[in-house]
Structure formats: structure tokens, C-alpha cells
Coordinates of C-alpha atoms in Angstrom, one line a residue:
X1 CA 104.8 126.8 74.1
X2 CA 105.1 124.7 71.2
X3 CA 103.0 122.5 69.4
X4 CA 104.2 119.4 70.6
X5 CA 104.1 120.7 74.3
X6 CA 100.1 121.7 73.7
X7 CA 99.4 117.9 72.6
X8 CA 101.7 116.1 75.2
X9 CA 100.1 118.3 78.3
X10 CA 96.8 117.7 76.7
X11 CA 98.0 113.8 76.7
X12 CA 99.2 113.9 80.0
X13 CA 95.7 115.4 81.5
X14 CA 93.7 113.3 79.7
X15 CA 96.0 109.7 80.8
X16 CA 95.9 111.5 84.7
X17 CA 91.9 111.5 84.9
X18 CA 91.4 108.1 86.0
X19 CA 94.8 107.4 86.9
X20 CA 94.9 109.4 90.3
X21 CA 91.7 108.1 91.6
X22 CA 93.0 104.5 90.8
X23 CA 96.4 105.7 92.7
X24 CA 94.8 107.3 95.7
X25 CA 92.7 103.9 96.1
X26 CA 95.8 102.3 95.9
X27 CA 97.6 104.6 98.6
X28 CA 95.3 104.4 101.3
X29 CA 94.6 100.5 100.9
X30 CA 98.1 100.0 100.8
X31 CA 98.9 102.0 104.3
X32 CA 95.5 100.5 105.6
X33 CA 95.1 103.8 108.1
X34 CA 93.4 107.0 107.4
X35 CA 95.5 109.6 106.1
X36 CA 94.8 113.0 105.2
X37 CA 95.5 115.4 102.0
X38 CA 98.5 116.3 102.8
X39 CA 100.2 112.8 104.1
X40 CA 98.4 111.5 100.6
X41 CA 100.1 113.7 98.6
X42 CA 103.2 112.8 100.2
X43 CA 103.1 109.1 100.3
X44 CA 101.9 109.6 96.5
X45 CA 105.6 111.1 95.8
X46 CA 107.0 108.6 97.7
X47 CA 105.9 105.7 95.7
X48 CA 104.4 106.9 92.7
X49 CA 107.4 108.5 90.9
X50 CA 105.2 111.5 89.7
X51 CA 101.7 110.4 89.7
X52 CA 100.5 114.0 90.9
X53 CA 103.3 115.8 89.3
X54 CA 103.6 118.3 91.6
X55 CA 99.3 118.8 91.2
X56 CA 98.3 118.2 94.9
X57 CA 95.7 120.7 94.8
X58 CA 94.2 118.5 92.1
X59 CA 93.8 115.7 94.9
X60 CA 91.3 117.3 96.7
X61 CA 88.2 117.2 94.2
X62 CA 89.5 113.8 93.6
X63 CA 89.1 112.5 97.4
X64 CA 86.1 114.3 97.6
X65 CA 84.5 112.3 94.4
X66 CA 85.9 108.8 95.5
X67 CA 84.0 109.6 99.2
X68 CA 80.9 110.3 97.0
X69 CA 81.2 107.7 94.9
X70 CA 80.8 105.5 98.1
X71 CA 84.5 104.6 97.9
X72 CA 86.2 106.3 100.9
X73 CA 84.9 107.3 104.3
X74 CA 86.2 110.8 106.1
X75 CA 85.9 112.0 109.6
X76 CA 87.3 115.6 110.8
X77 CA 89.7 115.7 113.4
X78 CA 91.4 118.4 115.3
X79 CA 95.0 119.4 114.7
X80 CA 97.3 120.8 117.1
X81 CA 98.6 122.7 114.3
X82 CA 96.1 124.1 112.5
X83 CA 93.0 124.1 111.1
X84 CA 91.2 120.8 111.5
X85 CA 92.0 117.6 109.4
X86 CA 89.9 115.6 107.3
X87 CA 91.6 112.4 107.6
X88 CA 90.4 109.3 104.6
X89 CA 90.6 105.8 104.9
X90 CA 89.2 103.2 101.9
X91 CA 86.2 100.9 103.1
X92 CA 85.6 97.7 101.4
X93 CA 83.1 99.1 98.5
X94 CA 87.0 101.0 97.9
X95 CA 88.7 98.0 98.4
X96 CA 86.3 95.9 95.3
X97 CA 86.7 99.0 93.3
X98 CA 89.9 99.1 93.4
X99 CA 90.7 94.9 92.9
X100 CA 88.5 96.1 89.2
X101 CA 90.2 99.0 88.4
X102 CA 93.5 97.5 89.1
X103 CA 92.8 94.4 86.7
X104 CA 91.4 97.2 84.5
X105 CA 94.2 99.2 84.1
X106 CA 96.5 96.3 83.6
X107 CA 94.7 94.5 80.5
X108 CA 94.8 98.2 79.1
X109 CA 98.6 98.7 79.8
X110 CA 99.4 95.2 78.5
X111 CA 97.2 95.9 75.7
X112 CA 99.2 99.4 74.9
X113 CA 102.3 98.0 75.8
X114 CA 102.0 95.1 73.1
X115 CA 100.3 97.7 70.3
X116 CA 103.6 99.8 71.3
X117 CA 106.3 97.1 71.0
X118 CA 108.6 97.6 68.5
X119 CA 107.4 101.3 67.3
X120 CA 110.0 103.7 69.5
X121 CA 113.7 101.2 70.1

């Protein structure tokens, strides 16, 4: 791997931290009915061009912080294929977290954005 691969992965990890939990928030406000892992992950490739890259195992620890945080609720629920399903659904602490992160991450893309303009054409 070259050099230049090492600092873009390292880039891409580092921008992906706060960016999935601010994406699953997102997904499971925007479907507004519980959804587990797997339908997540899914509806994650569906809209969000990549947000996971192909990381879903990575969700996990994720959902499992944002239902600590006090963000998301869980309840297990049988499967009639399978092993039981924890299914997640965003309550309305989620919901004001998310309205903040969202406005968040848009001052700091505009802000990017407009420090960016004009370097790469």
C-alpha cells in the first residue's frame, strides 16, 4: 500500500466517526419504523451512496452507542428465520440530536466547502 493510500484510509476513518452515527439517526427517522441491523445497512446503501462502504459490521457498536447515549430505543423480537432480531427505532431525545447534528454538519460542510473553493478545478 502506498503512502498516499495509508493517509487517505486514515482520512476516511477519521471523517466516518461521527458521520455514521449522524447517518443511522438519519435513516431510522427518515423510515420512522424500527428497523434492524441488517435492513439498516441496507437502506444505508440505498440512499447513502457509500456511507458504510461495505463496513456493516462496523454498524453494530454504532447502534449500540446511540441506544446508550439515550438516542435510540431496541426491543428483541423473534424471527422466523433465525436467530432473534433486535429491531431500533429513534425516540425524540434521537430526533433533537439529530435536528443539532444535522445543522452541525452543515455549517462544517459549508465551511470546508468555501475554504476548498477554487483549490482542486
Amino acid at each position: 500500500m502506498s503512502d498516499h493510500e495509508v493517509h487517505l484510509k486514515k482520512f476516511q476513518k477519521e471523517l466516518s466517526a461521527g458521520t455514521v452515527s449522524l447517518a443511522l439517526l438519519a435513516v431510522l427517522a427518515r423510515t420512522g419504523e424500527p428497523l434492524y441491523g441488517y435492513l439498516i445497512a441496507k437502506e444505508l446503501e440505498r440512499v447513502g451512496e457509500g456511507v458504510l462502504s461495505g463496513k456493516q459490521s462496523a454498524l453494530y457498536p454504532v447502534l449500540r452507542n446511540l441506544e446508550g447515549a439515550g438516542l435510540l430505543e431496541s426491543q428483541i423480537e423473534p424471527s422466523v428465520a433465525g436467530p432473534p432480531r433486535r429491531y431500533y427505532r429513534i425516540n425524540e431525545r434521537g430526533r433533537q440530536v439529530l435536528e443539532q447534528w444535522t445543522q452541525a454538519w452543515r455549517a462544517t460542510r459549508d465551511s470546508v466547502d468555501s475554504v476548498l473553493e477554487g483549490v482542486l478545478q
